[in-house]
Tab-separated table of C-alpha atoms and ligand atoms in Angstrom:
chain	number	residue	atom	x	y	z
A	127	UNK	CA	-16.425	8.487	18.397
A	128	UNK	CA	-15.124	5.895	15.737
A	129	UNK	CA	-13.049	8.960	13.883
A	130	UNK	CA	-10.798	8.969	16.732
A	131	UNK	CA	-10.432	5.486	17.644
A	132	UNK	CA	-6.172	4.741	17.617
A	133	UNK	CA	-4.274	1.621	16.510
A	134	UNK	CA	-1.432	0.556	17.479
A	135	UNK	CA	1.051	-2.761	16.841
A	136	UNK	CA	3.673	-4.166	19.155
A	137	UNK	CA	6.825	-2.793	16.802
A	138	UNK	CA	7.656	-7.043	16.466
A	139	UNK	CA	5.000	-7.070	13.776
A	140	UNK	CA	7.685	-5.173	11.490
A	141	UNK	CA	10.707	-7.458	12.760
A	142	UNK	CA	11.832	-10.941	10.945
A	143	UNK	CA	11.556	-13.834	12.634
A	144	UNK	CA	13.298	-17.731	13.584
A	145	UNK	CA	11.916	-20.701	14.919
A	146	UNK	CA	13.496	-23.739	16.146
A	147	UNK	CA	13.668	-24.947	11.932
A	148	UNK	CA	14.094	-21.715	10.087
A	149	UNK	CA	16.903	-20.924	12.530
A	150	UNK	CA	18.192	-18.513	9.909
A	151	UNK	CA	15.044	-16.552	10.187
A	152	UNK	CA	12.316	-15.783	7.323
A	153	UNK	CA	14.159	-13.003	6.375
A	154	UNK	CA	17.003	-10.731	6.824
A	155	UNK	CA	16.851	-9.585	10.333
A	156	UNK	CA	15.860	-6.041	10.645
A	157	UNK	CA	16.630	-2.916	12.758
A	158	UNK	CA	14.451	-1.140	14.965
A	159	UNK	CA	14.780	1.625	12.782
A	160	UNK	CA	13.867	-0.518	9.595
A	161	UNK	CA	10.939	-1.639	11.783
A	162	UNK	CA	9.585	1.883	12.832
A	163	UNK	CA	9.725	3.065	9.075
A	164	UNK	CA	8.102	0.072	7.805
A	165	UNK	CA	5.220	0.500	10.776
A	166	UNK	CA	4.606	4.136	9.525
A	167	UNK	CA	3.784	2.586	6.364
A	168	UNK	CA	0.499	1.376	7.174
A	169	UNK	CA	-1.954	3.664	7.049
A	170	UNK	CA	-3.942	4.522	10.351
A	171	UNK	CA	-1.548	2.763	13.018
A	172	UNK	CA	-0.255	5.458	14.915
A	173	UNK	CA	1.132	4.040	17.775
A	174	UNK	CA	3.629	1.486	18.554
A	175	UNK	CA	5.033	-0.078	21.255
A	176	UNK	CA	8.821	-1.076	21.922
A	177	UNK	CA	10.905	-3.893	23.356
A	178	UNK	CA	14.257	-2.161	25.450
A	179	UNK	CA	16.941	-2.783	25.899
A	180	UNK	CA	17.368	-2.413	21.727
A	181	UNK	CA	19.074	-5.021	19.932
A	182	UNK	CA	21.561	-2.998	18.491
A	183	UNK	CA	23.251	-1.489	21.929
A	184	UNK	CA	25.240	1.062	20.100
A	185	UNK	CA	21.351	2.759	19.066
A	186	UNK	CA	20.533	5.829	21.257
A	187	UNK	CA	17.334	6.914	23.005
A	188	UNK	CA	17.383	10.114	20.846
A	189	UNK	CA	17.822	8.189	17.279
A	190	UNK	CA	14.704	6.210	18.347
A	191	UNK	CA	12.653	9.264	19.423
A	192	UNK	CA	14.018	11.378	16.225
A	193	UNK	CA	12.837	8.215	14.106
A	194	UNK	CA	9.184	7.816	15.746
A	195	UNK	CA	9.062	11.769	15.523
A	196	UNK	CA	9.853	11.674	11.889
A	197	UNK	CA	7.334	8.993	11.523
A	198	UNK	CA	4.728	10.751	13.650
A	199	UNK	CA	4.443	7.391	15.908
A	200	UNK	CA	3.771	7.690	19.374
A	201	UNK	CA	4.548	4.929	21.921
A	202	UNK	CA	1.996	3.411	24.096
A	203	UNK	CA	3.971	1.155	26.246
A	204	UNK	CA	7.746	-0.272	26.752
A	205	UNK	CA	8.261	-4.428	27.038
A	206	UNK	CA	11.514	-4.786	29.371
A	207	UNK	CA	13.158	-7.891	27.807
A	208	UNK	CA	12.390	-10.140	30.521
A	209	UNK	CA	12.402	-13.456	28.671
A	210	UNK	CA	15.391	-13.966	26.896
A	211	UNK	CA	18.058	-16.279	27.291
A	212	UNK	CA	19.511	-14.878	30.525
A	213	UNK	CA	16.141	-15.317	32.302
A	214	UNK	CA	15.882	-18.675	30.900
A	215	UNK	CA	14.444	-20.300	34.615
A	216	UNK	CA	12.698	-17.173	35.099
A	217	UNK	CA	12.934	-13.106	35.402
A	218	UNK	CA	10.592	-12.529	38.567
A	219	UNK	CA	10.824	-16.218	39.907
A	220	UNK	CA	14.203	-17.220	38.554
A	221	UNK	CA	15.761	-19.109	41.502
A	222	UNK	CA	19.447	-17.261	41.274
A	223	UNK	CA	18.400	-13.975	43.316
A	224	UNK	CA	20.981	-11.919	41.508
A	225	UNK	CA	19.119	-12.703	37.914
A	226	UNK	CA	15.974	-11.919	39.685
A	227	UNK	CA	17.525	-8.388	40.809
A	228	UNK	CA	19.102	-8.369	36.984
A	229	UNK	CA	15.259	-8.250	35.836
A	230	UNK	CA	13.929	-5.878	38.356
A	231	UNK	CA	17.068	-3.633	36.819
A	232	UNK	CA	16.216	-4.086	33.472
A	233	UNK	CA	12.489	-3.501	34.000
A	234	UNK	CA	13.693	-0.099	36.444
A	235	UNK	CA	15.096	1.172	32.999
A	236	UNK	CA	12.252	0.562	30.860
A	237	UNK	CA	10.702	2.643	33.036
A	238	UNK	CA	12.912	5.284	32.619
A	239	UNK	CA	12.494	4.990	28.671
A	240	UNK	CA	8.391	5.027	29.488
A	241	UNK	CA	8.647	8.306	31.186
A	242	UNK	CA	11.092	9.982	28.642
A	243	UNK	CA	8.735	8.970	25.712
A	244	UNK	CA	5.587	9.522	27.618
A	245	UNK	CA	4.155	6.776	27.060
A	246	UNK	CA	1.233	4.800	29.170
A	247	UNK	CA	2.538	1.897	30.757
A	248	UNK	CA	5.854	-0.693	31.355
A	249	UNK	CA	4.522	-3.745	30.107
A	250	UNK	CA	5.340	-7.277	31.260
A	251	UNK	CA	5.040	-10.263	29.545
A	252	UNK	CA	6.634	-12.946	32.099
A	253	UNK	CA	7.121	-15.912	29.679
A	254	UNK	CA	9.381	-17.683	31.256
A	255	UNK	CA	8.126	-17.328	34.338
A	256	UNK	CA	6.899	-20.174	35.511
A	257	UNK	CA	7.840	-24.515	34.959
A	258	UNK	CA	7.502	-27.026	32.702
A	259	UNK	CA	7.439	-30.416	34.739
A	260	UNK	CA	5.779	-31.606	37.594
A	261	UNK	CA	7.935	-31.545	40.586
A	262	UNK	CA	10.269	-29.045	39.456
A	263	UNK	CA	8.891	-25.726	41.480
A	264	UNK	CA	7.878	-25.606	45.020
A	265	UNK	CA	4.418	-23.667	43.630
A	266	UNK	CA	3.789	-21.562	46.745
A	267	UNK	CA	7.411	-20.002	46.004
A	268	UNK	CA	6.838	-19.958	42.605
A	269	UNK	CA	3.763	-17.632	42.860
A	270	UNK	CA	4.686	-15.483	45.822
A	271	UNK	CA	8.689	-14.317	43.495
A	272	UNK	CA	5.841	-13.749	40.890
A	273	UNK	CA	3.522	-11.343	43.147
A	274	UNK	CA	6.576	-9.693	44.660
A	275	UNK	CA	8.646	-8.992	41.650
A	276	UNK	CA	5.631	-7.060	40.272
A	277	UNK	CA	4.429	-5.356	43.311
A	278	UNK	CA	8.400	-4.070	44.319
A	279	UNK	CA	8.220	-2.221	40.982
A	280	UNK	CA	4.513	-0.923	41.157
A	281	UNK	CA	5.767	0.672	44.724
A	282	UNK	CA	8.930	1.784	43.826
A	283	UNK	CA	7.230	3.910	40.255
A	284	UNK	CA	4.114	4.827	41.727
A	285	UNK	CA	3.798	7.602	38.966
A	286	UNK	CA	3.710	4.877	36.442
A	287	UNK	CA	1.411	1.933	35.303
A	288	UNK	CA	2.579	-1.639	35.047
A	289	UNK	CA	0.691	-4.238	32.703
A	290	UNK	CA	1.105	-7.488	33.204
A	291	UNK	CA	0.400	-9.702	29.936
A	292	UNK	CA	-0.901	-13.550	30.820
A	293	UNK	CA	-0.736	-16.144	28.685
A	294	UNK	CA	-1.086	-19.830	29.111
A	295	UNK	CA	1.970	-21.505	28.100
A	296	UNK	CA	5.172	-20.633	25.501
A	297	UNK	CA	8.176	-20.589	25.871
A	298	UNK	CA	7.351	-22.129	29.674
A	299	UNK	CA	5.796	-25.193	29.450
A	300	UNK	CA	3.289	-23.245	32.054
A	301	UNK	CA	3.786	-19.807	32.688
A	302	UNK	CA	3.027	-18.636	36.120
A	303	UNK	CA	0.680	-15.935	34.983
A	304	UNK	CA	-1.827	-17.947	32.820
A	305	UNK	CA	-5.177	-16.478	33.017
A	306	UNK	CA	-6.893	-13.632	33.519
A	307	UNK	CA	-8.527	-14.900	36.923
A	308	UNK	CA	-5.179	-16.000	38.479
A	309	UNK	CA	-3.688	-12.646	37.325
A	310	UNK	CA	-6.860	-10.763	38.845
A	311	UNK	CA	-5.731	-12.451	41.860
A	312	UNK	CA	-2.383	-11.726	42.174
A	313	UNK	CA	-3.073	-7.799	41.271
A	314	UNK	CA	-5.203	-7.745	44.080
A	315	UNK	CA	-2.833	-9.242	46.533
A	316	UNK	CA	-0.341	-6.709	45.466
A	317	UNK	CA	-3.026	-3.896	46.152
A	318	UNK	CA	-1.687	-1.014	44.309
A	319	UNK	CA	-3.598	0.876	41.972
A	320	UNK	CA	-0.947	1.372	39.172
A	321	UNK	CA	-1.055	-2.317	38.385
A	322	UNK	CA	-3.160	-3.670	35.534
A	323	UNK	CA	-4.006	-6.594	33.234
A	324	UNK	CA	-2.948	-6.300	29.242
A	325	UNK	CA	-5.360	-8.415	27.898
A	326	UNK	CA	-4.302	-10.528	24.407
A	327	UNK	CA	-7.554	-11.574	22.287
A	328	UNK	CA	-5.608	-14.755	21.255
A	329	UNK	CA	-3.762	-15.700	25.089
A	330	UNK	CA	-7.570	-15.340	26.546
A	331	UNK	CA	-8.904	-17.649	23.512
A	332	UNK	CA	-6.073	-20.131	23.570
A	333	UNK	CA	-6.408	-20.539	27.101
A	334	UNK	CA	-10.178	-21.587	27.013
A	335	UNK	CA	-11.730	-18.068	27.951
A	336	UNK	CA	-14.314	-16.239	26.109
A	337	UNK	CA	-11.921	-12.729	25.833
A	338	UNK	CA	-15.778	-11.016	26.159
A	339	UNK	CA	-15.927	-12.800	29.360
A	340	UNK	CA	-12.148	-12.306	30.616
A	341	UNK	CA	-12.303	-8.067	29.220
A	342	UNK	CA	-15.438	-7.875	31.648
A	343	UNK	CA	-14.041	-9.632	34.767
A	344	UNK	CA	-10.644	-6.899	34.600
A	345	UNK	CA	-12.745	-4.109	33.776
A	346	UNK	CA	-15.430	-5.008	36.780
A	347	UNK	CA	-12.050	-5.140	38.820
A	348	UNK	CA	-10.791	-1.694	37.498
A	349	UNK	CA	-7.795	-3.358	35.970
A	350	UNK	CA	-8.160	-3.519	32.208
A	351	UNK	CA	-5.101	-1.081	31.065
A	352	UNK	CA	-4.271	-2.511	27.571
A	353	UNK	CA	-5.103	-4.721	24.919
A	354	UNK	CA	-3.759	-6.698	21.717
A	355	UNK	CA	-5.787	-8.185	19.088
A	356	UNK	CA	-4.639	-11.065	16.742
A	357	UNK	CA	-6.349	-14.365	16.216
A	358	UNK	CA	-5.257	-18.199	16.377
A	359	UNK	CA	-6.907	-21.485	16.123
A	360	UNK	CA	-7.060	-21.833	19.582
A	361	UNK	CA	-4.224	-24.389	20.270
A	362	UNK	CA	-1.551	-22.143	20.105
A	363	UNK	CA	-0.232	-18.548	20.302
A	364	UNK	CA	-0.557	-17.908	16.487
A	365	UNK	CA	-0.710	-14.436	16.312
A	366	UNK	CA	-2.649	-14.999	13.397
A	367	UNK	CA	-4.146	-11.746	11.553
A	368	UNK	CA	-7.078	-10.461	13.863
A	369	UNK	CA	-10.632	-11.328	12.456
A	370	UNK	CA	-9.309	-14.256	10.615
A	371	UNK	CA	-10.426	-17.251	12.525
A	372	UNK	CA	-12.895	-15.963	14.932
A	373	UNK	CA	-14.621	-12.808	13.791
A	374	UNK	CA	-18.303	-13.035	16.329
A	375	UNK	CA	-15.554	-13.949	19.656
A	376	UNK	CA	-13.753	-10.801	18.271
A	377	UNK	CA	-17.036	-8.849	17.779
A	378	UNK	CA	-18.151	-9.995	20.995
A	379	UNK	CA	-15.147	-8.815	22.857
A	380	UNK	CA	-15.167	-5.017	21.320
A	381	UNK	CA	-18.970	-5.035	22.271
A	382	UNK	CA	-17.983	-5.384	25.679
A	383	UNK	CA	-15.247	-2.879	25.487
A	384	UNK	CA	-17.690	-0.468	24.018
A	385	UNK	CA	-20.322	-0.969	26.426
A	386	UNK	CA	-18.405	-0.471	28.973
A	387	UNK	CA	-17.319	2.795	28.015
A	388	UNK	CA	-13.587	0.923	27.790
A	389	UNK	CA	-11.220	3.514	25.394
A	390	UNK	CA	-7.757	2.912	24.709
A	391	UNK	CA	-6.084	1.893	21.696
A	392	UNK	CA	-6.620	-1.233	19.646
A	393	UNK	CA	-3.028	-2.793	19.282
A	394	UNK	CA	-2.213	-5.687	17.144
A	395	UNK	CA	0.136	-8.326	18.279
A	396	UNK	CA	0.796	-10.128	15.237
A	397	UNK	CA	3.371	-12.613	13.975
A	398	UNK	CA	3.427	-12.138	10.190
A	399	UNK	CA	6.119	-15.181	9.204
A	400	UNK	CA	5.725	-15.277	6.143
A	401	UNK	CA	3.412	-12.706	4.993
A	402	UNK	CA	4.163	-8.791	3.851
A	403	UNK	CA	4.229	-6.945	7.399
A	404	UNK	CA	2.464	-3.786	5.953
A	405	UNK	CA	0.161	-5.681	4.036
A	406	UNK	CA	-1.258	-7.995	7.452
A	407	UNK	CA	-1.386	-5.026	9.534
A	408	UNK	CA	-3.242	-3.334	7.057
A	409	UNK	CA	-5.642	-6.350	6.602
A	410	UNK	CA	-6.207	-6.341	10.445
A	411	UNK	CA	-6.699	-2.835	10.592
A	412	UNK	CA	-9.397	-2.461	7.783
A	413	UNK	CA	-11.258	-5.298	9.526
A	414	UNK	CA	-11.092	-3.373	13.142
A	415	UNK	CA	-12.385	-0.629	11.192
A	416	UNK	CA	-15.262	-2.441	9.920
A	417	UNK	CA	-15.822	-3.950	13.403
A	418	UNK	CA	-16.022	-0.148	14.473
A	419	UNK	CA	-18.890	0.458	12.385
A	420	UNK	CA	-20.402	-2.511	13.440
A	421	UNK	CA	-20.641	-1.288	16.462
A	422	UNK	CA	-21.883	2.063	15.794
A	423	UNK	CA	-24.631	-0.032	13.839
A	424	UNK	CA	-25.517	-2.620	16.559
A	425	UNK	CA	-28.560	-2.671	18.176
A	426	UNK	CA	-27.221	-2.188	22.117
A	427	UNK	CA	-30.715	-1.637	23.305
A	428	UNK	CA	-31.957	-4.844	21.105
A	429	UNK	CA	-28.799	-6.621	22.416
A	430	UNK	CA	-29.612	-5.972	26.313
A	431	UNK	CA	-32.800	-7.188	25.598
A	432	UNK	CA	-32.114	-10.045	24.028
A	433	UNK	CA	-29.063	-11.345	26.534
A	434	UNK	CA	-31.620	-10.906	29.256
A	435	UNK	CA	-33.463	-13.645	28.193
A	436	UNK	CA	-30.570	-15.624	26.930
A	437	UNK	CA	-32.240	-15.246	23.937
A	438	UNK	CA	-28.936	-16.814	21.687
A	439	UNK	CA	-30.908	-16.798	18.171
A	440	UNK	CA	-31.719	-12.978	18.440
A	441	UNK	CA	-28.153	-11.999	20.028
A	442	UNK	CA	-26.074	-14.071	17.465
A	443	UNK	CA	-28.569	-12.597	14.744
A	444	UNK	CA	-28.177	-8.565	15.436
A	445	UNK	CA	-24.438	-9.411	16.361
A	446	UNK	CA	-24.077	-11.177	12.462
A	447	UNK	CA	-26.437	-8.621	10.678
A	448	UNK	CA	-24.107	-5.884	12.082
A	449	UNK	CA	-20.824	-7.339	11.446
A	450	UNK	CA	-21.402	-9.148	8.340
A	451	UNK	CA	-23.153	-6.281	6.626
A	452	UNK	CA	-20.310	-3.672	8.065
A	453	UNK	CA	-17.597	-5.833	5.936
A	454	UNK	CA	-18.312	-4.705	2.493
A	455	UNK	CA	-18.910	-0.723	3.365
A	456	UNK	CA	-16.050	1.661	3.505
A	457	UNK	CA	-16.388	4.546	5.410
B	781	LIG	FE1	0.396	-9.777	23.077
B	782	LIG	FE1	1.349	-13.683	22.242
């Protein structure tokens, strides 16, 4: 089972970055291309998944597909650029009707570019849909453009599935889909079946929720689709290397996965600033690994027994005896 497990990274873990003081980036900005040889560097991560429309509009479809061919990359899922300055009040709940049909265009095409490169899903990361002070959205409004925008797509591609990605807050102040309960919600009020949660291990922990806890609730609900590991100190969207602040939460959250009978690929969303790209993906990826053999090592029968007594000591001691000891081995 573990011999076939697939990783994957959001391609952004290859790109440079700016923030609002480097505003000349950490580095020279690269291409998508740069960014898809770079991610075939690391050994094991086979799949990727891209932001469209490209940054470079003068790059074509087929150099893209040549370069993950070449690369032997495959793509799991397309992120429609939904947040960027244009949908600065919103893409789904912007308040200018022709920028929200804008984003249900731009999202239409990504599709297009999912079913061309078969991959598994359009995914949507709404972060700049929602406010940032009180008084400035009627909420009721606010929540209903955000159901709707999602659900018009899900009907209109009903051969396709649509993630949506919650986080709490950045770049919006709050963004509209926050958590995994409220996003629960407004899947099931859309109703469709090809509509599903992408759950990020560092969004969940940021905003408050065991992941464990949140991967359970969408996967009792049929609706965990996707997934991205990193880690953070629980403040703020770090995108930190994954297992390097909270290793048992991590732990806990693939048990669940795995007990469940949950398989899909483990994706990195990581923001390497100012570290080697190659080298933190690598780092994350040799500690999934080792969490994989953890889990072939735990105890599940031990572990049942144990959580049905709430019996913390014993759970947190089979949990640490398997993951601790699973560090140092290779495979
Ligand atoms: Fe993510
Ligand atoms: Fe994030």
């Amino acid at each position: 089972m573990s011999s076939i497990q697939k990783f994957g990274a959001g391609i952004w873990h290859f790109a440079t970055y700016v923030d609002r003081y480097a505003t000349d980036g950490y580095g020279p900005a690269r291409s998508l291309l740069e960014m898809i040889d770079l991610a075939a560097q690391v050994e094991d991560l086979t799949v990727v998944d891209i932001n469209f429309p490209f940054a470079d509009p003068m790059l074509s479809l087929d150099t893209v597909e040549a370069a993950l061919a070449r690369n032997n990359l495959s793509v799991i899922g397309i992120t429609p650029e939904i947040y960027t300055r244009e949908f600065a009040k919103g893409a789904f709940t912007n308040p200018d009707p022709g920028v929200r049909r804008r984003a249900n265009e731009v999202i239409t095409e990504a599709a297009g570019v999912v079913r061309r490169l078969g991959a598994s899903y359009v995914k949507l990361w709404p972060g700049q849909d929602g406010w940032d002070y009180p008084f400035q959205v009627d909420h009721g409004v606010l929540w209903k453009n955000s159901i709707d925008g999602v659900g018009e797509l899900a009907e209109a591609n009903p051969d396709l599935k649509f993630v949506i990605e919650y986080k709490p807050r950045e770049p919006r102040v709050h963004m509209s889909y926050d958590s995994m309960a409220r996003t629960l919600l407004g899947i099931e009020k859309i109703g469709l079946p090809n509509v599903g949660v992408l759950l990020d291990f560092g969004h969940s922990l940021y905003g408050g929720e065991s992941p464990a806890d949140a991967a359970q609730l969408a996967i009792d609900h049929g609706r965990l689709f996707g997934m991205d590991v990193n880690d953070n100190l629980r403040g703020w969207d770090d995108d930190l290397i994954a297992g390097s602040v909270h290793p048992i939460e991590l732990f806990e959250f693939f048990y669940t996965l795995r007990k469940n009978g949950w398989e899909g690929v483990w994706q990195l969303d990581q923001f390497p600033f100012r570290e080697d790209s190659v080298a933190a993906a690598t780092s994350a990826i040799d500690f999934l690994k080792a969490v994989e053999r953890a889990l072939d090592k735990l105890d599940f029968e031990a572990m049942k027994q144990a959580q049905a007594r709430h019996d913390a000591v014993t759970a947190l001691n089979l949990a640490r005896q398997a993951l601790f000891s699973s560090m140092s081995e290779t495979r």
